[in-house]
């Protein structure tokens, strides 16, 4: 692969290369949902997130990715008015304060736009999609009614919503359930927004399918990389690094078109600490995320090793969307260790910004031992993941390198220059080859 291929074919705003998102689900984070009775606007709960911005900076994040903050009936994804802050969170001034405080710290802001469907109290019933004499619903959810994306008024409305909040200081949009909307709608809407805000960023929630084709036909900047998320925990649980290697082959192909958004947790899935069968492999999942191409996102709480299982029932998301107290949190020793590892690996990532578009290639691959190279141009890192009961012996000359500097690892001294190294059982290693 030529060096030229190490830049994504589709342009994205330049600032995105350096972004690591800290992802917050506001309604849960501030205890506004579920809550009985719900908080009133004069409680200004959105400002509780401001109290956590210094934590985001300490973590190493450079962006704040917010879940829904607009008026809704329950969980935020049943929006009733995209132009009004949810009264359970506060008011318009509270949003202004959050923007000012985030930008003052150098944090970009990503808003969550739910434009595929709305809540049943949405005012513009003439904009809803119908099938016969019935209104279409989203994936069988009777309280989520689908917008008619073939109606020009809907496109005008979405452009108005996006540009209005970008004008207020947002830096981009996550497009919820973008996979359910015809790409022609996005191809019409996004250029109109970019005309006014050429530096805006658009991340699409796409769960499966042809990511690259969706990006090409819609104009998204990025897509949620669910394939790599699934392969990471599945390979670690099953002891099958061949699955992970195949997902990274696909990941490389995506990077030819766009830079995916990578994550090991979000507001819609079981937390990684609960998903993994062996908690020791939490480190491996994070090492993988922070040493491969993409725009990383850390879901609030994962940096402390939070647990939570998503269940397919009413209220089944609540366990992964908990309320956060005022910082700092009183975490146990394991939580403190997980936080330190996050800080270290995010710091390493930011010092090696070229990783944003890096491709990986396998150097050693068995079911439970995996050594790969992440490379962009002349820059490279060697990463070793070992989930076997026996050690993993690495010879850099055998892998095609003279020697390398140990940057990090489980029990590894940093800055040591080595030609061979033994990674302990269930250990990992990051080396800068010379």
GROMACS .gro file of C-alpha atoms in nm:
model
  434
    1UNK     CA    1   0.000   0.000   0.000
    2UNK     CA    2   0.146   0.336  -0.096
    3UNK     CA    3   0.204   0.619   0.147
    4UNK     CA    4  -0.059   0.824  -0.035
    5UNK     CA    5  -0.324   0.577   0.080
    6UNK     CA    6  -0.261   0.672   0.441
    7UNK     CA    7  -0.486   0.973   0.401
    8UNK     CA    8  -0.860   0.910   0.388
    9UNK     CA    9  -1.003   0.959   0.040
   10UNK     CA   10  -1.296   1.163   0.173
   11UNK     CA   11  -1.201   1.487   0.342
   12UNK     CA   12  -1.303   1.563   0.698
   13UNK     CA   13  -1.243   1.883   0.897
   14UNK     CA   14  -0.876   1.913   0.987
   15UNK     CA   15  -0.943   1.940   1.359
   16UNK     CA   16  -1.088   1.588   1.371
   17UNK     CA   17  -0.742   1.432   1.335
   18UNK     CA   18  -0.669   1.531   1.694
   19UNK     CA   19  -1.006   1.455   1.851
   20UNK     CA   20  -1.067   1.195   2.118
   21UNK     CA   21  -1.430   1.211   2.225
   22UNK     CA   22  -1.556   1.179   2.580
   23UNK     CA   23  -1.910   1.056   2.526
   24UNK     CA   24  -2.186   1.152   2.772
   25UNK     CA   25  -2.555   1.057   2.774
   26UNK     CA   26  -2.682   1.377   2.943
   27UNK     CA   27  -3.030   1.273   3.060
   28UNK     CA   28  -2.888   0.979   3.252
   29UNK     CA   29  -2.561   1.149   3.352
   30UNK     CA   30  -2.741   1.428   3.539
   31UNK     CA   31  -3.018   1.207   3.677
   32UNK     CA   32  -3.294   1.358   3.462
   33UNK     CA   33  -3.414   1.025   3.319
   34UNK     CA   34  -3.544   0.802   3.455
   35UNK     CA   35  -3.667   1.033   3.733
   36UNK     CA   36  -4.002   1.061   3.910
   37UNK     CA   37  -4.085   1.340   3.934
   38UNK     CA   38  -3.869   1.475   3.648
   39UNK     CA   39  -3.646   1.772   3.733
   40UNK     CA   40  -3.767   2.120   3.645
   41UNK     CA   41  -3.578   2.370   3.425
   42UNK     CA   42  -3.481   2.581   3.726
   43UNK     CA   43  -3.258   2.297   3.848
   44UNK     CA   44  -3.027   2.364   3.548
   45UNK     CA   45  -2.895   2.008   3.552
   46UNK     CA   46  -2.711   2.047   3.222
   47UNK     CA   47  -2.459   2.254   3.416
   48UNK     CA   48  -2.356   1.942   3.607
   49UNK     CA   49  -2.169   1.839   3.292
   50UNK     CA   50  -1.963   2.158   3.322
   51UNK     CA   51  -1.837   2.026   3.655
   52UNK     CA   52  -1.690   1.728   3.467
   53UNK     CA   53  -1.509   1.912   3.190
   54UNK     CA   54  -1.182   1.927   3.383
   55UNK     CA   55  -1.206   1.550   3.422
   56UNK     CA   56  -1.240   1.517   3.045
   57UNK     CA   57  -0.924   1.724   3.005
   58UNK     CA   58  -0.738   1.515   3.265
   59UNK     CA   59  -0.845   1.202   3.079
   60UNK     CA   60  -0.690   1.346   2.763
   61UNK     CA   61  -1.010   1.401   2.568
   62UNK     CA   62  -1.037   1.691   2.327
   63UNK     CA   63  -1.406   1.665   2.245
   64UNK     CA   64  -1.737   1.625   2.426
   65UNK     CA   65  -1.986   1.402   2.243
   66UNK     CA   66  -2.331   1.464   2.389
   67UNK     CA   67  -2.633   1.239   2.367
   68UNK     CA   68  -2.975   1.401   2.311
   69UNK     CA   69  -3.033   1.735   2.483
   70UNK     CA   70  -3.349   1.852   2.304
   71UNK     CA   71  -3.708   1.840   2.425
   72UNK     CA   72  -3.837   1.485   2.434
   73UNK     CA   73  -4.094   1.269   2.605
   74UNK     CA   74  -3.866   1.016   2.779
   75UNK     CA   75  -3.513   0.901   2.685
   76UNK     CA   76  -3.422   1.179   2.442
   77UNK     CA   77  -3.454   0.975   2.124
   78UNK     CA   78  -3.824   1.062   2.103
   79UNK     CA   79  -3.763   1.429   2.026
   80UNK     CA   80  -4.059   1.667   2.031
   81UNK     CA   81  -3.876   1.994   1.957
   82UNK     CA   82  -3.523   2.005   1.815
   83UNK     CA   83  -3.498   2.380   1.873
   84UNK     CA   84  -3.551   2.372   2.250
   85UNK     CA   85  -3.329   2.237   2.526
   86UNK     CA   86  -3.503   1.958   2.718
   87UNK     CA   87  -3.658   2.132   3.022
   88UNK     CA   88  -3.541   1.844   3.242
   89UNK     CA   89  -3.187   1.955   3.159
   90UNK     CA   90  -3.239   2.331   3.186
   91UNK     CA   91  -3.266   2.610   2.935
   92UNK     CA   92  -3.097   2.779   2.643
   93UNK     CA   93  -2.861   2.977   2.866
   94UNK     CA   94  -2.736   2.654   3.023
   95UNK     CA   95  -2.640   2.527   2.678
   96UNK     CA   96  -2.459   2.854   2.613
   97UNK     CA   97  -2.264   2.815   2.937
   98UNK     CA   98  -2.169   2.457   2.849
   99UNK     CA   99  -2.041   2.565   2.507
  100UNK     CA  100  -1.836   2.850   2.651
  101UNK     CA  101  -1.683   2.634   2.923
  102UNK     CA  102  -1.606   2.347   2.687
  103UNK     CA  103  -1.448   2.567   2.422
  104UNK     CA  104  -1.251   2.756   2.687
  105UNK     CA  105  -1.085   2.423   2.769
  106UNK     CA  106  -1.030   2.335   2.404
  107UNK     CA  107  -1.310   2.076   2.392
  108UNK     CA  108  -1.511   2.043   2.071
  109UNK     CA  109  -1.884   1.968   2.103
  110UNK     CA  110  -2.073   1.701   1.908
  111UNK     CA  111  -2.454   1.706   1.932
  112UNK     CA  112  -2.686   1.408   1.883
  113UNK     CA  113  -2.939   1.471   1.607
  114UNK     CA  114  -3.238   1.238   1.600
  115UNK     CA  115  -3.372   1.307   1.252
  116UNK     CA  116  -3.502   0.968   1.144
  117UNK     CA  117  -3.794   0.965   1.386
  118UNK     CA  118  -3.962   1.184   1.648
  119UNK     CA  119  -4.183   1.146   1.952
  120UNK     CA  120  -4.559   1.118   1.917
  121UNK     CA  121  -4.601   1.475   2.053
  122UNK     CA  122  -4.403   1.624   1.762
  123UNK     CA  123  -4.600   1.925   1.636
  124UNK     CA  124  -4.564   1.879   1.260
  125UNK     CA  125  -4.779   1.572   1.202
  126UNK     CA  126  -4.791   1.655   0.832
  127UNK     CA  127  -4.419   1.568   0.815
  128UNK     CA  128  -4.468   1.208   0.929
  129UNK     CA  129  -4.435   0.913   0.694
  130UNK     CA  130  -4.749   0.714   0.642
  131UNK     CA  131  -4.823   0.370   0.509
  132UNK     CA  132  -5.183   0.360   0.397
  133UNK     CA  133  -5.381   0.527   0.673
  134UNK     CA  134  -5.121   0.456   0.942
  135UNK     CA  135  -4.814   0.647   1.052
  136UNK     CA  136  -4.489   0.455   1.014
  137UNK     CA  137  -4.296   0.378   1.331
  138UNK     CA  138  -3.924   0.312   1.384
  139UNK     CA  139  -3.830  -0.056   1.425
  140UNK     CA  140  -4.161  -0.144   1.587
  141UNK     CA  141  -4.145   0.127   1.856
  142UNK     CA  142  -4.494   0.277   1.868
  143UNK     CA  143  -4.369   0.586   2.050
  144UNK     CA  144  -4.115   0.665   1.774
  145UNK     CA  145  -4.285   0.786   1.457
  146UNK     CA  146  -4.091   0.817   1.133
  147UNK     CA  147  -4.033   1.141   0.948
  148UNK     CA  148  -4.108   1.155   0.576
  149UNK     CA  149  -3.764   1.222   0.428
  150UNK     CA  150  -3.913   1.267   0.085
  151UNK     CA  151  -4.089   1.581   0.203
  152UNK     CA  152  -3.882   1.894   0.121
  153UNK     CA  153  -4.010   2.058   0.441
  154UNK     CA  154  -3.837   1.789   0.646
  155UNK     CA  155  -3.505   1.856   0.473
  156UNK     CA  156  -3.549   2.230   0.532
  157UNK     CA  157  -3.625   2.166   0.898
  158UNK     CA  158  -3.317   1.947   0.952
  159UNK     CA  159  -3.094   2.206   0.781
  160UNK     CA  160  -3.244   2.475   1.005
  161UNK     CA  161  -3.192   2.270   1.321
  162UNK     CA  162  -2.833   2.181   1.236
  163UNK     CA  163  -2.727   2.530   1.136
  164UNK     CA  164  -2.899   2.692   1.432
  165UNK     CA  165  -2.706   2.488   1.690
  166UNK     CA  166  -2.380   2.509   1.493
  167UNK     CA  167  -2.429   2.885   1.507
  168UNK     CA  168  -2.467   2.850   1.883
  169UNK     CA  169  -2.125   2.685   1.908
  170UNK     CA  170  -2.163   2.317   1.831
  171UNK     CA  171  -1.886   2.167   1.616
  172UNK     CA  172  -2.069   1.877   1.459
  173UNK     CA  173  -2.350   1.625   1.469
  174UNK     CA  174  -2.393   1.257   1.540
  175UNK     CA  175  -2.677   1.142   1.315
  176UNK     CA  176  -2.885   0.893   1.510
  177UNK     CA  177  -3.024   0.593   1.319
  178UNK     CA  178  -2.871   0.733   1.001
  179UNK     CA  179  -2.879   0.379   0.862
  180UNK     CA  180  -3.262   0.398   0.846
  181UNK     CA  181  -3.264   0.713   0.629
  182UNK     CA  182  -3.214   0.707   0.253
  183UNK     CA  183  -2.869   0.838   0.161
  184UNK     CA  184  -3.027   1.079  -0.087
  185UNK     CA  185  -3.170   1.275   0.206
  186UNK     CA  186  -2.828   1.321   0.365
  187UNK     CA  187  -2.673   1.400   0.026
  188UNK     CA  188  -2.919   1.688  -0.004
  189UNK     CA  189  -2.904   1.813   0.355
  190UNK     CA  190  -2.533   1.794   0.447
  191UNK     CA  191  -2.399   2.012   0.160
  192UNK     CA  192  -2.651   2.281   0.253
  193UNK     CA  193  -2.522   2.279   0.611
  194UNK     CA  194  -2.159   2.275   0.498
  195UNK     CA  195  -2.219   2.582   0.282
  196UNK     CA  196  -2.262   2.777   0.605
  197UNK     CA  197  -2.033   2.567   0.828
  198UNK     CA  198  -1.759   2.408   0.617
  199UNK     CA  199  -1.575   2.292   0.929
  200UNK     CA  200  -1.871   2.100   1.072
  201UNK     CA  201  -1.832   1.726   1.131
  202UNK     CA  202  -2.096   1.459   1.067
  203UNK     CA  203  -2.080   1.117   1.230
  204UNK     CA  204  -2.344   0.867   1.119
  205UNK     CA  205  -2.478   0.586   1.331
  206UNK     CA  206  -2.448   0.289   1.095
  207UNK     CA  207  -2.459  -0.052   1.262
  208UNK     CA  208  -2.396  -0.290   0.972
  209UNK     CA  209  -2.379  -0.296   0.595
  210UNK     CA  210  -2.144  -0.137   0.345
  211UNK     CA  211  -1.999   0.149   0.549
  212UNK     CA  212  -1.783   0.287   0.268
  213UNK     CA  213  -2.066   0.292   0.015
  214UNK     CA  214  -2.294   0.467   0.263
  215UNK     CA  215  -2.028   0.734   0.318
  216UNK     CA  216  -1.974   0.784  -0.055
  217UNK     CA  217  -2.342   0.818  -0.136
  218UNK     CA  218  -2.441   1.030   0.166
  219UNK     CA  219  -2.149   1.262   0.239
  220UNK     CA  220  -2.096   1.153   0.602
  221UNK     CA  221  -1.753   1.226   0.747
  222UNK     CA  222  -1.750   0.915   0.963
  223UNK     CA  223  -1.943   0.608   1.072
  224UNK     CA  224  -1.970   0.426   1.405
  225UNK     CA  225  -1.737   0.126   1.370
  226UNK     CA  226  -1.958  -0.149   1.513
  227UNK     CA  227  -1.773  -0.423   1.323
  228UNK     CA  228  -1.449  -0.356   1.510
  229UNK     CA  229  -1.632  -0.312   1.842
  230UNK     CA  230  -1.792  -0.654   1.803
  231UNK     CA  231  -1.470  -0.823   1.690
  232UNK     CA  232  -1.271  -0.680   1.981
  233UNK     CA  233  -1.472  -0.828   2.268
  234UNK     CA  234  -1.573  -1.137   2.074
  235UNK     CA  235  -1.213  -1.227   1.985
  236UNK     CA  236  -1.100  -1.170   2.343
  237UNK     CA  237  -1.381  -1.381   2.486
  238UNK     CA  238  -1.354  -1.664   2.233
  239UNK     CA  239  -0.975  -1.672   2.213
  240UNK     CA  240  -0.997  -1.613   1.839
  241UNK     CA  241  -0.768  -1.335   1.717
  242UNK     CA  242  -0.838  -1.447   1.359
  243UNK     CA  243  -1.177  -1.276   1.393
  244UNK     CA  244  -1.008  -0.954   1.507
  245UNK     CA  245  -0.753  -0.973   1.226
  246UNK     CA  246  -1.031  -1.004   0.968
  247UNK     CA  247  -1.210  -0.703   1.117
  248UNK     CA  248  -0.887  -0.503   1.092
  249UNK     CA  249  -0.855  -0.598   0.724
  250UNK     CA  250  -1.201  -0.449   0.677
  251UNK     CA  251  -1.100  -0.150   0.890
  252UNK     CA  252  -0.806  -0.081   0.660
  253UNK     CA  253  -1.043  -0.083   0.362
  254UNK     CA  254  -1.275   0.165   0.533
  255UNK     CA  255  -0.980   0.399   0.588
  256UNK     CA  256  -0.941   0.427   0.212
  257UNK     CA  257  -1.276   0.612   0.209
  258UNK     CA  258  -1.324   0.762   0.556
  259UNK     CA  259  -1.191   0.755   0.912
  260UNK     CA  260  -1.425   0.544   1.128
  261UNK     CA  261  -1.519   0.634   1.485
  262UNK     CA  262  -1.390   0.361   1.716
  263UNK     CA  263  -1.526   0.267   2.057
  264UNK     CA  264  -1.536  -0.017   2.308
  265UNK     CA  265  -1.852   0.116   2.471
  266UNK     CA  266  -2.138   0.358   2.417
  267UNK     CA  267  -2.484   0.439   2.551
  268UNK     CA  268  -2.649   0.159   2.351
  269UNK     CA  269  -2.441  -0.147   2.445
  270UNK     CA  270  -2.335  -0.349   2.747
  271UNK     CA  271  -2.028  -0.192   2.907
  272UNK     CA  272  -1.699  -0.348   2.802
  273UNK     CA  273  -1.610  -0.441   3.163
  274UNK     CA  274  -1.932  -0.646   3.179
  275UNK     CA  275  -1.903  -0.780   2.825
  276UNK     CA  276  -1.560  -0.938   2.872
  277UNK     CA  277  -1.538  -1.282   3.033
  278UNK     CA  278  -1.191  -1.206   3.174
  279UNK     CA  279  -1.152  -0.857   3.321
  280UNK     CA  280  -0.777  -0.872   3.256
  281UNK     CA  281  -0.857  -0.832   2.887
  282UNK     CA  282  -1.008  -0.488   2.940
  283UNK     CA  283  -0.654  -0.360   2.890
  284UNK     CA  284  -0.622  -0.541   2.557
  285UNK     CA  285  -0.946  -0.390   2.425
  286UNK     CA  286  -0.831  -0.041   2.512
  287UNK     CA  287  -0.480  -0.094   2.370
  288UNK     CA  288  -0.641  -0.208   2.045
  289UNK     CA  289  -0.864   0.100   2.023
  290UNK     CA  290  -0.586   0.346   2.095
  291UNK     CA  291  -0.329   0.194   1.855
  292UNK     CA  292  -0.541   0.153   1.541
  293UNK     CA  293  -0.672   0.402   1.288
  294UNK     CA  294  -0.988   0.593   1.366
  295UNK     CA  295  -1.136   0.869   1.579
  296UNK     CA  296  -1.160   0.720   1.930
  297UNK     CA  297  -1.456   0.774   2.161
  298UNK     CA  298  -1.461   0.687   2.533
  299UNK     CA  299  -1.802   0.641   2.693
  300UNK     CA  300  -1.823   0.815   3.030
  301UNK     CA  301  -1.766   0.563   3.306
  302UNK     CA  302  -1.567   0.318   3.095
  303UNK     CA  303  -1.252   0.502   3.202
  304UNK     CA  304  -1.330   0.386   3.558
  305UNK     CA  305  -1.413   0.029   3.458
  306UNK     CA  306  -1.787   0.080   3.517
  307UNK     CA  307  -2.009  -0.223   3.471
  308UNK     CA  308  -2.359  -0.233   3.325
  309UNK     CA  309  -2.560  -0.477   3.117
  310UNK     CA  310  -2.803  -0.369   2.846
  311UNK     CA  311  -3.123  -0.571   2.846
  312UNK     CA  312  -3.390  -0.595   2.577
  313UNK     CA  313  -3.681  -0.467   2.784
  314UNK     CA  314  -3.845  -0.139   2.886
  315UNK     CA  315  -3.578   0.051   3.080
  316UNK     CA  316  -3.316  -0.195   2.962
  317UNK     CA  317  -3.069   0.083   2.885
  318UNK     CA  318  -3.079   0.233   3.234
  319UNK     CA  319  -2.791   0.024   3.370
  320UNK     CA  320  -2.552   0.159   3.106
  321UNK     CA  321  -2.676   0.518   3.145
  322UNK     CA  322  -2.627   0.588   3.518
  323UNK     CA  323  -2.629   0.916   3.705
  324UNK     CA  324  -2.287   1.061   3.790
  325UNK     CA  325  -2.220   1.235   4.119
  326UNK     CA  326  -2.011   1.550   4.154
  327UNK     CA  327  -1.644   1.486   4.071
  328UNK     CA  328  -1.412   1.350   4.181
  329UNK     CA  329  -1.562   1.003   4.211
  330UNK     CA  330  -1.457   0.766   4.487
  331UNK     CA  331  -1.341   0.469   4.279
  332UNK     CA  332  -1.185   0.144   4.395
  333UNK     CA  333  -0.830   0.035   4.317
  334UNK     CA  334  -0.931  -0.137   3.995
  335UNK     CA  335  -1.120   0.173   3.878
  336UNK     CA  336  -0.816   0.389   3.954
  337UNK     CA  337  -0.592   0.151   3.756
  338UNK     CA  338  -0.831   0.158   3.457
  339UNK     CA  339  -0.834   0.538   3.467
  340UNK     CA  340  -0.454   0.558   3.474
  341UNK     CA  341  -0.433   0.322   3.177
  342UNK     CA  342  -0.683   0.534   2.983
  343UNK     CA  343  -0.482   0.848   3.054
  344UNK     CA  344  -0.157   0.684   2.950
  345UNK     CA  345  -0.287   0.532   2.626
  346UNK     CA  346  -0.475   0.847   2.527
  347UNK     CA  347  -0.158   1.045   2.591
  348UNK     CA  348   0.038   0.803   2.374
  349UNK     CA  349  -0.227   0.838   2.105
  350UNK     CA  350  -0.208   1.216   2.109
  351UNK     CA  351   0.172   1.206   2.085
  352UNK     CA  352   0.134   0.985   1.777
  353UNK     CA  353  -0.140   1.174   1.593
  354UNK     CA  354  -0.055   0.985   1.273
  355UNK     CA  355  -0.242   0.687   1.423
  356UNK     CA  356  -0.563   0.861   1.309
  357UNK     CA  357  -0.522   0.713   0.960
  358UNK     CA  358  -0.284   0.426   1.038
  359UNK     CA  359  -0.330   0.087   0.875
  360UNK     CA  360  -0.257  -0.237   1.056
  361UNK     CA  361  -0.087  -0.550   0.929
  362UNK     CA  362  -0.037  -0.880   1.115
  363UNK     CA  363   0.316  -0.984   1.211
  364UNK     CA  364   0.222  -1.290   1.417
  365UNK     CA  365  -0.123  -1.445   1.448
  366UNK     CA  366  -0.254  -1.741   1.645
  367UNK     CA  367  -0.584  -1.791   1.824
  368UNK     CA  368  -0.465  -1.627   2.146
  369UNK     CA  369  -0.153  -1.434   2.046
  370UNK     CA  370  -0.152  -1.144   1.804
  371UNK     CA  371   0.126  -0.907   1.702
  372UNK     CA  372   0.040  -0.633   1.455
  373UNK     CA  373   0.203  -0.324   1.309
  374UNK     CA  374   0.021   0.008   1.288
  375UNK     CA  375   0.179   0.227   1.021
  376UNK     CA  376   0.128   0.557   0.842
  377UNK     CA  377   0.408   0.650   0.606
  378UNK     CA  378   0.742   0.621   0.788
  379UNK     CA  379   0.579   0.608   1.134
  380UNK     CA  380   0.503   0.276   1.297
  381UNK     CA  381   0.420   0.099   1.623
  382UNK     CA  382   0.431  -0.272   1.700
  383UNK     CA  383   0.156  -0.398   1.929
  384UNK     CA  384   0.149  -0.742   2.094
  385UNK     CA  385  -0.165  -0.884   2.254
  386UNK     CA  386  -0.135  -1.209   2.450
  387UNK     CA  387  -0.441  -1.374   2.606
  388UNK     CA  388  -0.280  -1.717   2.634
  389UNK     CA  389  -0.169  -1.890   2.954
  390UNK     CA  390   0.187  -1.906   2.821
  391UNK     CA  391   0.425  -1.616   2.746
  392UNK     CA  392   0.470  -1.471   2.399
  393UNK     CA  393   0.831  -1.445   2.281
  394UNK     CA  394   0.896  -1.163   2.035
  395UNK     CA  395   1.208  -1.129   1.821
  396UNK     CA  396   1.217  -0.795   1.642
  397UNK     CA  397   1.478  -0.909   1.384
  398UNK     CA  398   1.252  -1.205   1.305
  399UNK     CA  399   0.969  -0.957   1.244
  400UNK     CA  400   1.186  -0.749   1.013
  401UNK     CA  401   1.314  -0.480   1.254
  402UNK     CA  402   1.656  -0.430   1.410
  403UNK     CA  403   1.535  -0.327   1.753
  404UNK     CA  404   1.265  -0.122   1.922
  405UNK     CA  405   1.189   0.102   2.217
  406UNK     CA  406   0.939  -0.028   2.469
  407UNK     CA  407   0.674   0.242   2.507
  408UNK     CA  408   0.426   0.058   2.727
  409UNK     CA  409   0.316  -0.283   2.838
  410UNK     CA  410   0.183  -0.491   3.121
  411UNK     CA  411   0.475  -0.489   3.362
  412UNK     CA  412   0.706  -0.340   3.099
  413UNK     CA  413   0.966  -0.074   3.181
  414UNK     CA  414   0.931   0.218   2.938
  415UNK     CA  415   1.213   0.348   2.720
  416UNK     CA  416   1.404   0.020   2.718
  417UNK     CA  417   1.557  -0.058   2.376
  418UNK     CA  418   1.526  -0.427   2.298
  419UNK     CA  419   1.575  -0.678   2.018
  420UNK     CA  420   1.374  -0.951   2.192
  421UNK     CA  421   1.100  -0.939   2.450
  422UNK     CA  422   0.873  -1.178   2.636
  423UNK     CA  423   0.514  -1.072   2.689
  424UNK     CA  424   0.370  -1.247   2.993
  425UNK     CA  425   0.046  -1.449   2.998
  426UNK     CA  426  -0.255  -1.221   2.944
  427UNK     CA  427  -0.015  -0.932   2.884
  428UNK     CA  428   0.039  -0.673   2.613
  429UNK     CA  429   0.320  -0.458   2.473
  430UNK     CA  430   0.367  -0.151   2.256
  431UNK     CA  431   0.706  -0.098   2.087
  432UNK     CA  432   0.834   0.179   1.859
  433UNK     CA  433   1.054  -0.005   1.605
  434UNK     CA  434   1.391   0.138   1.500
   0.00000   0.00000   0.00000
